[in-house]
Coordinates of C-alpha atoms in Angstrom, one line a residue:
Chain T
M17 CA -16.7 -1.5 30.9
S18 CA -16.9 -5.1 31.8
A19 CA -18.7 -4.4 35.1
A20 CA -21.4 -2.6 33.2
V21 CA -21.7 -5.6 30.9
G22 CA -22.1 -7.9 33.9
T23 CA -25.0 -5.9 35.3
R24 CA -26.6 -5.8 32.0
R25 CA -26.3 -9.6 31.8
T26 CA -27.9 -10.3 35.2
Q27 CA -30.6 -7.8 34.4
E28 CA -31.4 -9.6 31.2
R29 CA -31.9 -12.8 33.0
A30 CA -34.2 -11.3 35.6
N31 CA -36.1 -9.0 33.4
P32 CA -38.5 -10.2 30.9
E33 CA -38.0 -7.0 28.9
A34 CA -34.5 -8.3 28.0
G35 CA -36.2 -10.1 25.2
L36 CA -37.1 -6.8 23.8
K37 CA -33.5 -5.6 24.0
H38 CA -32.3 -8.6 22.2
R39 CA -34.6 -8.0 19.4
L40 CA -33.7 -4.5 19.2
L41 CA -29.9 -4.7 19.5
G42 CA -29.2 -8.4 18.8
K43 CA -27.8 -11.2 21.0
N44 CA -24.5 -9.4 21.8
P45 CA -25.2 -5.6 21.9
L46 CA -21.6 -5.1 23.0
G47 CA -20.7 -5.7 19.4
L48 CA -22.1 -2.2 18.7
L49 CA -19.9 -0.8 21.4
F50 CA -16.9 -2.6 20.2
S51 CA -17.5 -1.1 16.6
A52 CA -18.5 2.4 17.8
P53 CA -14.7 3.8 17.4
Y54 CA -14.5 2.5 14.0
L55 CA -17.9 3.8 13.0
V56 CA -17.2 7.2 14.3
F57 CA -13.9 7.2 12.5
V58 CA -15.5 6.3 9.2
L59 CA -18.0 9.0 9.6
A60 CA -15.3 11.6 10.4
V61 CA -12.5 10.7 8.1
F62 CA -14.3 9.1 5.1
A63 CA -18.1 9.9 5.0
A64 CA -17.9 13.5 6.1
P65 CA -14.8 14.4 3.8
V66 CA -16.4 12.7 0.7
V67 CA -19.6 14.8 1.0
Y68 CA -17.4 17.8 1.8
A69 CA -15.3 17.2 -1.4
V70 CA -18.4 17.3 -3.5
W71 CA -19.7 20.3 -1.8
I72 CA -16.3 22.2 -2.2
A73 CA -16.2 21.3 -5.9
F74 CA -19.5 23.0 -6.6
H75 CA -18.9 26.3 -4.5
D76 CA -16.5 29.2 -4.6
F77 CA -14.4 27.8 -1.8
F78 CA -11.3 29.5 -0.4
F79 CA -9.1 29.4 2.6
A80 CA -10.3 31.8 5.2
A81 CA -8.8 32.8 8.5
P82 CA -10.0 30.6 11.3
G83 CA -13.3 31.9 12.9
A84 CA -13.8 34.4 10.0
D85 CA -17.4 34.7 8.8
V86 CA -17.3 34.1 5.2
S87 CA -19.8 32.6 2.7
Y88 CA -19.1 30.2 -0.1
P89 CA -21.5 30.9 -3.0
F90 CA -22.8 28.1 -5.2
V91 CA -21.1 28.2 -8.6
G92 CA -22.4 25.0 -10.3
F93 CA -19.9 23.6 -12.6
A94 CA -17.7 26.7 -12.9
N95 CA -14.8 25.1 -11.0
F96 CA -14.9 22.2 -13.4
V97 CA -15.0 24.5 -16.5
Y98 CA -12.1 26.5 -14.9
A99 CA -10.1 23.4 -14.3
F100 CA -10.6 21.8 -17.7
S101 CA -10.1 24.9 -19.8
N102 CA -6.5 24.8 -18.4
A103 CA -4.4 23.0 -20.8
Q104 CA -2.1 21.6 -18.0
V105 CA -5.0 19.8 -16.4
V106 CA -6.0 18.1 -19.5
Q107 CA -2.3 17.3 -20.2
S108 CA -2.1 15.7 -16.7
F109 CA -4.9 13.3 -17.4
G110 CA -3.3 12.3 -20.6
N111 CA -0.1 11.7 -18.8
V112 CA -1.8 9.3 -16.3
G113 CA -3.2 7.6 -19.4
V114 CA 0.3 7.1 -20.8
F115 CA 1.4 5.9 -17.4
L116 CA -1.3 3.3 -17.1
L117 CA -0.8 2.0 -20.7
I118 CA 2.7 1.1 -19.8
N119 CA 2.4 0.3 -16.1
V120 CA -0.7 -1.9 -15.9
P121 CA 0.1 -4.3 -18.8
L122 CA 3.8 -4.6 -17.7
T123 CA 2.8 -5.2 -14.1
V124 CA 0.3 -8.0 -15.0
V125 CA 2.7 -9.8 -17.3
L126 CA 5.8 -9.5 -15.1
S127 CA 4.1 -10.4 -11.8
L128 CA 2.4 -13.4 -13.3
L129 CA 5.6 -14.6 -14.9
L130 CA 7.7 -14.2 -11.8
A131 CA 5.0 -15.5 -9.5
S132 CA 4.6 -18.8 -11.5
A133 CA 8.3 -19.2 -11.7
L134 CA 8.6 -18.6 -8.1
N135 CA 5.9 -21.0 -7.3
K136 CA 7.7 -23.9 -8.9
V137 CA 11.3 -23.2 -7.9
L138 CA 12.8 -25.4 -5.3
H139 CA 16.1 -23.6 -4.3
A140 CA 16.5 -20.3 -2.7
R141 CA 12.9 -19.6 -2.2
V142 CA 13.3 -17.4 0.8
F143 CA 16.1 -15.4 -0.8
L144 CA 14.1 -14.9 -4.0
R145 CA 10.9 -13.9 -2.1
V146 CA 12.7 -11.4 0.1
S147 CA 14.4 -9.8 -2.8
F148 CA 11.2 -9.4 -4.8
Y149 CA 9.4 -7.9 -1.9
L150 CA 12.1 -5.5 -0.9
P151 CA 11.2 -2.6 -3.3
Y152 CA 7.6 -2.9 -2.3
I153 CA 8.3 -2.5 1.5
T154 CA 10.8 0.3 1.1
A155 CA 9.8 3.9 1.1
S156 CA 9.4 5.4 -2.5
V157 CA 11.2 8.5 -1.2
A158 CA 14.3 6.3 -0.5
L159 CA 14.2 4.4 -3.9
V160 CA 13.5 7.5 -5.9
G161 CA 16.8 8.9 -4.5
V162 CA 18.6 6.1 -6.1
W163 CA 16.7 6.1 -9.4
L164 CA 17.2 9.8 -9.7
F165 CA 21.0 9.1 -9.9
L166 CA 20.7 5.9 -11.9
F167 CA 18.7 7.8 -14.7
G168 CA 20.5 11.2 -14.3
G169 CA 22.3 12.9 -17.2
D170 CA 25.7 11.4 -16.2
G171 CA 24.2 8.5 -14.2
L172 CA 25.0 4.9 -14.4
V173 CA 22.4 4.0 -17.1
N174 CA 23.8 6.6 -19.4
N175 CA 27.3 5.6 -18.6
L176 CA 26.3 2.1 -19.5
L177 CA 24.6 3.0 -22.8
G178 CA 27.4 5.4 -23.9
P179 CA 26.6 6.8 -27.2
L180 CA 23.1 5.1 -27.1
A181 CA 22.0 7.4 -24.2
P182 CA 19.1 9.4 -25.0
N183 CA 19.4 13.2 -25.5
P184 CA 18.0 15.0 -23.6
S185 CA 18.4 12.5 -20.8
W186 CA 15.6 10.4 -19.4
L187 CA 14.2 12.5 -16.8
V188 CA 14.5 15.8 -18.7
N189 CA 13.2 14.3 -22.0
Q190 CA 9.5 15.1 -22.7
G191 CA 8.9 11.7 -24.3
L192 CA 10.7 9.6 -21.8
A193 CA 10.0 11.1 -18.4
M194 CA 6.6 9.5 -17.9
P195 CA 7.7 6.1 -19.3
V196 CA 10.6 6.1 -16.8
I197 CA 8.2 6.9 -14.0
A198 CA 5.9 4.0 -15.1
V199 CA 8.7 1.6 -15.2
Y200 CA 9.9 2.8 -11.8
V201 CA 6.4 2.3 -10.3
T202 CA 6.1 -1.1 -11.9
W203 CA 9.4 -2.2 -10.4
K204 CA 8.5 -0.7 -7.0
Q205 CA 5.1 -2.4 -6.7
L206 CA 5.7 -5.7 -8.4
G207 CA 6.4 -7.6 -5.2
F208 CA 2.9 -7.0 -4.0
Y209 CA 1.4 -8.2 -7.2
I210 CA 3.7 -11.3 -7.1
L211 CA 2.2 -12.1 -3.7
L212 CA -1.4 -11.8 -4.9
Y213 CA -0.6 -14.1 -7.8
L214 CA 1.3 -16.5 -5.6
A215 CA -1.7 -17.0 -3.4
A216 CA -3.9 -17.3 -6.5
L217 CA -1.7 -20.0 -8.0
Q218 CA -2.4 -22.3 -5.1
N219 CA -6.0 -22.3 -6.0
V220 CA -5.5 -23.7 -9.5
P221 CA -6.4 -27.4 -9.4
K222 CA -3.2 -29.5 -9.7
D223 CA -5.1 -32.1 -11.8
L224 CA -5.7 -29.6 -14.6
Y225 CA -1.9 -29.5 -15.1
E226 CA -1.7 -33.2 -15.0
Q227 CA -4.6 -33.5 -17.5
A228 CA -2.9 -30.9 -19.9
S229 CA 0.4 -32.7 -19.5
T230 CA -1.2 -36.1 -20.5
D231 CA -2.7 -34.3 -23.5
G232 CA 0.7 -33.3 -24.5
A233 CA 0.6 -29.6 -23.7
N234 CA 4.1 -28.3 -23.0
A235 CA 5.0 -25.8 -20.3
V236 CA 4.1 -22.8 -22.4
R237 CA 0.8 -24.2 -23.5
Q238 CA 0.0 -25.1 -20.0
F239 CA 0.8 -21.7 -18.7
F240 CA -1.6 -20.1 -21.3
S241 CA -4.4 -22.7 -21.0
V242 CA -4.3 -23.6 -17.3
T243 CA -2.5 -20.9 -15.3
V244 CA -3.8 -17.7 -17.1
P245 CA -7.5 -18.7 -16.9
G246 CA -7.0 -20.1 -13.4
V247 CA -5.8 -16.9 -11.9
R248 CA -8.3 -14.6 -13.7
P249 CA -9.8 -13.3 -10.4
A250 CA -6.3 -12.3 -9.2
T251 CA -5.6 -10.7 -12.6
L252 CA -8.7 -8.6 -12.2
L253 CA -7.6 -7.6 -8.7
V254 CA -4.1 -6.6 -10.1
L255 CA -5.6 -4.6 -12.9
L256 CA -7.9 -2.7 -10.4
V257 CA -5.3 -2.1 -7.8
S258 CA -2.6 -1.0 -10.3
T259 CA -5.1 1.4 -11.9
V260 CA -6.0 3.0 -8.7
T261 CA -2.4 3.2 -7.6
G262 CA -1.5 4.8 -10.9
A263 CA -4.4 7.4 -10.7
N264 CA -2.9 8.4 -7.3
L265 CA 0.5 9.1 -8.7
F266 CA 2.2 11.9 -6.9
T267 CA 5.5 11.2 -5.0
E268 CA 7.4 9.9 -8.1
P269 CA 6.7 12.8 -10.6
Y270 CA 7.2 15.2 -7.7
L271 CA 10.7 14.0 -6.8
L272 CA 12.0 12.4 -10.1
T273 CA 10.8 15.2 -12.5
G274 CA 8.9 17.9 -10.8
G275 CA 6.1 17.2 -13.2
G276 CA 8.3 18.3 -16.1
P277 CA 9.7 18.8 -18.6
N278 CA 6.9 21.1 -19.9
G279 CA 4.3 19.3 -17.9
S280 CA 4.9 16.0 -19.7
S281 CA 4.9 14.1 -16.3
N282 CA 2.5 16.2 -14.3
T283 CA -0.3 14.2 -12.8
P284 CA -3.8 15.2 -11.6
V285 CA -2.9 14.6 -7.9
Y286 CA 0.2 16.6 -8.2
L287 CA -1.9 19.4 -9.9
M288 CA -4.4 19.1 -7.1
Y289 CA -1.5 19.8 -4.6
Q290 CA -0.2 22.7 -6.6
L291 CA -3.6 24.3 -7.2
G292 CA -5.3 23.4 -4.0
V293 CA -2.6 23.8 -1.4
E294 CA 0.1 26.0 -3.0
Q295 CA -2.2 28.4 -5.0
G296 CA -5.2 28.4 -2.6
L297 CA -7.7 27.0 -5.0
P298 CA -9.2 24.0 -3.1
D299 CA -12.4 24.3 -5.1
V300 CA -10.7 23.7 -8.4
A301 CA -8.5 21.0 -6.9
S302 CA -11.6 19.3 -5.6
A303 CA -13.3 19.4 -8.9
I304 CA -10.2 17.7 -10.5
G305 CA -10.4 15.1 -7.8
L306 CA -14.0 14.3 -8.5
V307 CA -13.4 13.9 -12.2
L308 CA -10.4 11.8 -11.6
V309 CA -12.4 9.5 -9.2
V310 CA -15.2 9.1 -11.7
A311 CA -12.7 8.3 -14.5
V312 CA -11.0 5.6 -12.3
L313 CA -14.5 4.2 -11.5
V314 CA -15.3 4.0 -15.2
I315 CA -12.1 2.3 -16.0
A316 CA -12.6 -0.2 -13.1
Y317 CA -16.1 -0.9 -14.3
L318 CA -14.8 -1.6 -17.8
Q319 CA -12.0 -3.9 -16.4
N320 CA -14.5 -5.7 -14.4
R321 CA -16.8 -6.1 -17.4
F322 CA -14.2 -7.3 -19.7
A323 CA -11.6 -9.1 -17.6
G324 CA -13.8 -10.3 -14.8
G325 CA -15.7 -12.9 -16.8
R326 CA -19.4 -13.6 -16.3
N327 CA -19.5 -16.1 -13.5
E328 CA -17.3 -14.5 -11.0
Chain M
M11 CA -7.1 5.8 3.9
T12 CA -7.1 2.3 2.6
R13 CA -4.1 0.5 1.3
P14 CA -4.1 -3.1 0.2
L15 CA -1.1 -3.8 2.5
V16 CA -2.7 -6.3 4.9
Q17 CA -4.2 -8.4 2.3
E18 CA -0.6 -9.6 1.7
G19 CA -0.6 -11.4 5.0
A20 CA -3.8 -13.3 4.3
A21 CA -2.6 -14.1 0.8
A22 CA 0.8 -15.2 1.9
V23 CA -0.7 -17.5 4.5
G24 CA -2.3 -19.4 1.8
S25 CA 0.6 -19.5 -0.5
E26 CA 3.1 -21.2 1.7
A27 CA 0.8 -24.0 2.9
S28 CA 0.7 -25.6 -0.5
A29 CA 4.1 -24.4 -1.7
R30 CA 5.6 -26.7 0.9
Q31 CA 4.4 -29.7 -1.1
A32 CA 7.2 -31.0 -3.3
P33 CA 6.3 -31.3 -6.9
A34 CA 5.7 -34.7 -8.3
A35 CA 8.6 -36.5 -9.7
P36 CA 8.8 -35.6 -13.5
R37 CA 7.8 -38.5 -15.9
P38 CA 10.7 -39.8 -17.9
R39 CA 9.2 -38.5 -21.1
A40 CA 8.9 -35.0 -19.9
R41 CA 12.2 -35.0 -18.0
R42 CA 14.5 -33.4 -20.6
R43 CA 11.9 -30.8 -21.4
S44 CA 11.3 -29.9 -17.9
K45 CA 15.1 -29.5 -17.3
G46 CA 15.1 -26.9 -20.0
T47 CA 12.1 -25.3 -18.4
A48 CA 13.8 -25.2 -15.0
T49 CA 16.8 -23.6 -16.5
L50 CA 14.7 -20.9 -18.2
R51 CA 12.9 -20.4 -14.8
G52 CA 16.1 -20.1 -13.0
V53 CA 17.3 -17.4 -15.4
V54 CA 14.2 -15.5 -15.2
L55 CA 14.1 -15.5 -11.4
G56 CA 17.8 -14.7 -11.4
I57 CA 17.4 -11.7 -13.6
G58 CA 14.4 -10.7 -11.5
A59 CA 16.4 -10.9 -8.3
V60 CA 19.2 -8.9 -9.7
A61 CA 16.8 -6.2 -11.0
F62 CA 15.1 -5.9 -7.6
L63 CA 18.2 -6.0 -5.5
F64 CA 20.6 -3.8 -7.6
P65 CA 19.3 -0.4 -6.6
F66 CA 19.7 -1.4 -2.9
Y67 CA 23.3 -2.4 -3.6
Y68 CA 23.8 1.0 -5.5
M69 CA 22.3 2.8 -2.4
V70 CA 24.9 1.3 -0.1
V71 CA 27.8 1.8 -2.5
G72 CA 26.8 5.4 -3.3
S73 CA 26.2 6.3 0.3
L74 CA 29.9 5.3 1.2
Q75 CA 31.7 7.1 -1.8
R76 CA 33.8 10.1 -0.8
T77 CA 33.8 11.4 -4.4
P78 CA 30.8 10.2 -6.5
D79 CA 31.6 7.8 -9.1
Q80 CA 28.7 7.0 -11.3
T81 CA 30.6 5.2 -14.0
L82 CA 30.6 1.4 -14.2
S83 CA 33.8 1.2 -12.2
G84 CA 32.1 3.0 -9.4
L85 CA 30.0 -0.1 -8.9
V86 CA 32.9 -1.9 -7.1
P87 CA 33.7 -0.1 -3.9
D88 CA 37.1 1.5 -3.9
P89 CA 38.8 1.3 -0.6
G90 CA 40.5 4.6 -1.0
N91 CA 37.1 6.3 -1.8
L92 CA 35.1 5.1 1.3
T93 CA 33.8 7.5 3.9
L94 CA 30.9 8.0 6.3
E95 CA 30.9 11.7 5.6
N96 CA 27.8 11.6 3.6
F97 CA 25.7 10.7 6.6
A98 CA 27.1 13.6 8.3
A99 CA 26.3 15.9 5.3
V100 CA 22.7 14.9 5.2
N101 CA 22.4 15.2 9.0
S102 CA 23.7 18.7 9.0
R103 CA 20.8 19.9 6.9
I104 CA 18.0 17.7 8.1
S105 CA 18.2 16.0 11.5
L106 CA 18.0 12.2 10.7
L107 CA 17.3 11.4 14.4
T108 CA 14.3 13.8 14.7
G109 CA 13.1 12.5 11.3
L110 CA 13.4 8.9 12.6
L111 CA 11.7 9.8 15.8
N112 CA 8.8 11.4 14.1
S113 CA 8.5 8.5 11.6
G114 CA 8.5 6.2 14.8
L115 CA 5.8 8.2 16.6
F116 CA 3.6 8.5 13.5
T117 CA 4.0 4.8 12.8
G118 CA 3.5 3.8 16.4
G119 CA 0.3 5.9 16.8
V120 CA -1.1 4.4 13.6
L121 CA -0.2 0.9 14.6
L122 CA -1.7 1.2 18.0
C123 CA -5.0 2.6 16.7
T124 CA -5.2 0.1 13.9
V125 CA -4.6 -2.9 16.4
V126 CA -6.8 -1.6 19.2
F127 CA -9.8 -0.5 17.1
G128 CA -9.3 -3.1 14.3
V129 CA -9.3 -6.0 16.9
L130 CA -12.4 -4.7 18.5
V131 CA -14.4 -4.4 15.3
G132 CA -12.9 -7.5 13.8
Y133 CA -14.0 -9.4 16.8
A134 CA -17.5 -7.9 16.9
L135 CA -18.0 -8.7 13.2
A136 CA -16.7 -12.3 13.4
V137 CA -17.9 -13.6 16.8
L138 CA -20.6 -11.3 18.3
E139 CA -24.2 -11.2 17.0
W140 CA -25.6 -7.7 17.0
R141 CA -27.9 -5.5 15.1
G142 CA -26.1 -3.6 12.4
R143 CA -23.4 -6.1 12.0
G144 CA -24.2 -6.7 8.3
A145 CA -24.4 -3.0 7.6
T146 CA -21.0 -2.4 9.4
F147 CA -19.3 -5.0 7.4
A148 CA -20.8 -3.6 4.1
L149 CA -19.4 -0.3 5.3
V150 CA -15.9 -1.8 5.9
L151 CA -15.9 -3.1 2.3
L152 CA -17.3 0.2 0.9
V153 CA -14.6 2.4 2.6
Q154 CA -12.0 0.4 0.7
V155 CA -13.3 1.8 -2.5
I156 CA -13.0 5.4 -1.7
P157 CA -9.8 6.7 -3.2
F158 CA -7.5 9.1 -1.4
Q159 CA -7.5 11.6 -4.3
L160 CA -11.1 12.5 -3.4
L161 CA -10.3 12.8 0.3
Q162 CA -7.0 14.7 -0.1
I163 CA -8.4 18.2 -0.3
P164 CA -11.3 18.0 2.2
L165 CA -9.1 16.3 4.7
Y166 CA -6.6 19.0 4.3
V167 CA -9.2 21.6 4.7
L168 CA -10.7 19.9 7.7
I169 CA -7.6 18.8 9.6
A170 CA -5.0 21.5 8.7
R171 CA -7.3 24.4 8.5
D172 CA -10.6 23.7 10.6
Y173 CA -9.1 21.7 13.4
G174 CA -5.8 23.4 13.4
L175 CA -3.9 20.1 13.5
A176 CA -1.3 21.0 10.9
D177 CA 2.2 20.2 12.2
N178 CA 0.7 18.1 14.7
L179 CA 1.2 14.4 15.3
L180 CA -2.5 13.7 15.8
G181 CA -3.5 15.4 12.5
M182 CA -0.8 13.2 10.9
I183 CA -2.2 10.0 12.4
L184 CA -5.9 10.7 12.1
P185 CA -6.6 9.7 8.5
F186 CA -4.6 6.4 8.9
A187 CA -6.0 5.6 12.4
I188 CA -8.1 2.7 11.2
N189 CA -7.2 0.6 8.4
S190 CA -10.3 -1.2 6.9
T191 CA -8.1 -3.8 5.3
A192 CA -6.7 -4.6 8.7
V193 CA -10.3 -5.0 10.0
I194 CA -11.1 -7.5 7.3
V195 CA -8.0 -9.3 8.1
F196 CA -8.7 -9.5 11.8
R197 CA -12.3 -10.5 11.2
Q198 CA -11.1 -13.3 8.9
Y199 CA -8.6 -14.6 11.6
F200 CA -11.3 -14.6 14.3
L201 CA -13.7 -16.4 12.0
Q202 CA -11.1 -19.3 11.8
V203 CA -11.3 -19.9 15.5
P204 CA -13.9 -22.5 16.3
R205 CA -16.9 -21.1 17.9
E206 CA -16.9 -23.8 20.6
M207 CA -13.9 -22.2 22.2
F208 CA -15.8 -19.0 22.8
E209 CA -18.9 -20.8 23.9
A210 CA -16.9 -22.9 26.4
A211 CA -15.3 -19.8 27.9
R212 CA -18.6 -18.1 28.1
I213 CA -20.1 -21.0 30.0
D214 CA -17.2 -20.7 32.4
G215 CA -18.4 -17.3 33.1
A216 CA -15.8 -15.1 31.1
R217 CA -17.0 -11.8 30.1
E218 CA -16.8 -10.5 26.6
V219 CA -13.8 -8.2 27.1
R220 CA -11.9 -10.8 29.0
L221 CA -12.9 -13.4 26.4
L222 CA -11.4 -11.2 23.7
W223 CA -8.3 -10.4 25.7
S224 CA -7.3 -13.8 27.0
V225 CA -8.9 -16.2 24.6
A226 CA -9.3 -14.7 21.2
I227 CA -6.2 -12.5 20.9
P228 CA -3.7 -15.1 22.0
L229 CA -5.2 -17.5 19.4
V230 CA -4.6 -15.2 16.6
R231 CA -1.2 -13.8 17.8
P232 CA 0.9 -14.9 14.9
A233 CA -1.7 -13.4 12.5
M234 CA -1.5 -10.2 14.5
V235 CA 2.3 -10.0 14.0
T236 CA 1.7 -10.3 10.2
A237 CA -0.9 -7.5 10.4
L238 CA 1.4 -5.3 12.5
L239 CA 4.2 -5.7 10.1
L240 CA 2.2 -5.0 7.1
T241 CA 0.6 -1.9 8.7
F242 CA 4.1 -0.8 9.8
I243 CA 5.3 -0.1 6.3
G244 CA 2.3 2.1 5.4
P245 CA 2.8 5.1 7.7
W246 CA 6.6 4.6 7.7
N247 CA 6.8 5.0 4.0
E248 CA 3.8 7.4 3.6
F249 CA 4.7 10.6 1.9
L250 CA 1.8 12.6 0.5
W251 CA -0.3 13.2 3.7
P252 CA 2.5 14.0 6.1
F253 CA 3.9 16.2 3.3
L254 CA 0.7 18.1 3.0
I255 CA 0.2 18.5 6.8
T256 CA 3.8 19.2 8.1
K257 CA 5.7 22.4 7.1
Q258 CA 7.8 22.7 10.2
A259 CA 11.0 20.8 9.7
D260 CA 11.2 19.4 13.3
K261 CA 7.7 17.8 13.0
Q262 CA 8.4 16.0 9.7
P263 CA 8.7 12.2 9.4
L264 CA 12.0 11.2 7.7
A265 CA 10.3 10.4 4.4
V266 CA 9.1 14.1 4.2
S267 CA 12.4 15.7 5.3
L268 CA 14.5 13.5 3.0
A269 CA 12.1 14.4 0.1
N270 CA 12.6 18.2 0.9
Y271 CA 16.4 17.5 1.0
I272 CA 16.3 15.8 -2.4
S273 CA 14.2 18.4 -4.1
A274 CA 15.6 21.5 -2.5
V275 CA 19.0 21.0 -0.9
A276 CA 20.9 18.2 -2.4
S277 CA 22.1 20.0 -5.6
S278 CA 23.9 22.6 -3.6
T279 CA 26.0 20.0 -1.6
A280 CA 29.4 18.7 -2.5
N281 CA 28.4 15.2 -3.1
P282 CA 24.6 15.1 -3.8
F283 CA 24.6 11.4 -4.8
G284 CA 26.3 10.3 -1.6
A285 CA 24.2 12.5 0.6
V286 CA 20.9 11.4 -0.9
T287 CA 21.8 7.7 -0.9
A288 CA 23.0 7.9 2.7
G289 CA 19.7 9.6 3.8
A290 CA 17.8 6.9 1.7
L291 CA 19.5 4.2 3.5
V292 CA 18.6 5.5 6.9
L293 CA 15.0 5.7 5.9
A294 CA 15.1 2.2 4.3
V295 CA 17.1 0.2 6.7
P296 CA 14.6 -0.1 9.7
V297 CA 11.9 -1.5 7.5
I298 CA 14.2 -3.8 5.7
V299 CA 15.6 -5.1 8.9
L300 CA 12.2 -5.7 10.4
F301 CA 11.1 -7.4 7.2
I302 CA 14.1 -9.8 7.1
V303 CA 13.9 -10.6 10.8
F304 CA 10.1 -11.3 10.7
Q305 CA 10.2 -12.6 7.2
R306 CA 8.6 -15.9 8.1
Y307 CA 5.5 -14.1 9.3
F308 CA 4.9 -12.9 5.9
V309 CA 4.4 -16.4 4.6
S310 CA 3.1 -18.6 7.4
S311 CA 0.6 -18.7 10.1
D312 CA 0.6 -20.9 13.2
I313 CA -3.1 -20.4 13.9
G314 CA -3.6 -24.1 13.6
S315 CA -1.3 -24.9 16.5
G316 CA -3.2 -22.8 19.0
V317 CA -6.5 -24.3 18.1
K318 CA -5.2 -28.0 18.0
G319 CA -3.0 -27.7 21.1

């Protein structure tokens, strides 16, 4: 590769046409070569599948034997109608709504609180940071294994609560299954958001705190009038990322509750797996995916609009 | 597939720098109040640390119990109830070693691709001037917005059905081969290297590939470690995609085989609590050890030293 580059270079110097090449490809055409693998990858693994996803959703698509000559007729919105006339699908979107209503505010409040405490602490910084990040870096499958028993019928939490334990127990209780999953995901992901906030806190001007302190504002006042507005861009990012993560929910309901009881913790992505892969209806699954993505984009737009502020 | 993993590195680099500054001495007037605040802060952080660490402790305790004890007294390890049998119990149904090996191969492949291709694009975007650079960077940002829900079905159709890459390492790696967040991080790191260093090397006659290999990469090596570590946890912990694409037990990464064990097998074993926590521990420990050993790379970057020296 480098030899070819060398020859090109010498040619450029000797050849007056090299000016044209520069104008066409830029000063270092090698940049395009360096980027080629990435561009090919994006085309193959992102661009093509996105287009394919939309195409599948509007056609009567099914799995055929490799090499079989089959046609997939255009069916308009039939897949969408089929999907959303299924009560389970509608329920799964509602479940994600419940999840987000618990998970997102909890995430924002706890991560900002812990990040600002961590930011000021002098002792045991490394220990605290490591312990806060551990759940985030550990596989959800491994942690779910523990939570499964913690919140099981005769698990530690119920043993601790004694007569106060919910009946039916957490994970088999229609009203509690999704909230437990929401709390689990909050706990699991919090370290990442703490990191985001820690970085953002460094950008809050120190003299704002001094000013507030001179004006007689106590720590709580300072937190609300200096810290909270100061980290607003990070808050927006936390809102967006946690919403997208929540909409992608699959592993936790799959392992903790199996989507139950009575579909009360089923999620769209879990249904996409059940319908698309297990039941051979990839077209219906794709339609659900499309609706889910549009819903997430709408929520993200609203968050950006109302939490992002005007001069961001 | 984009995950916001690598941003962490960049974010953390910033956080440590100013966190090192000691806070100003409290004014006498505020001293008593700030003492109360400090206590409150300590309590909040302490509760946080316990909440974060407890399930890990419980994982270890549970994996060592001969007969499961999920009562409060089970929290304190009972010397008469300790055993390593749980590890053997999981291992008899899912091969932990095969699982670890598959996880390692999957993660290694993703890391290799992420670094090789990511560094090339990152360098091209930060240092080289070429037509299409702006458009490529816009693409890198755009790709971040595409959620996996949308890609899940078409990727499954394409990779598992059309390309026949189900139960295949390549099929498992492919969607993760390039991490756009890593590209952004690499670009950011290369941007921090003063342009003069590249110009000087070019005048000395170094070619672009050599320049990248022997000037640019050594300068950003600490940052590279951060990016590597953060990319590592993605595929190692990934569940949905390898779960979709591998049905053969001997091809599954540990996260997938353990999940199958939890959902299908565990309930029929003598001590499901012990067996599941033992498997969980095997899956969790490699990442935790790496994280603790390289902990400082999560919070600091020595990029300054290479440039100044």
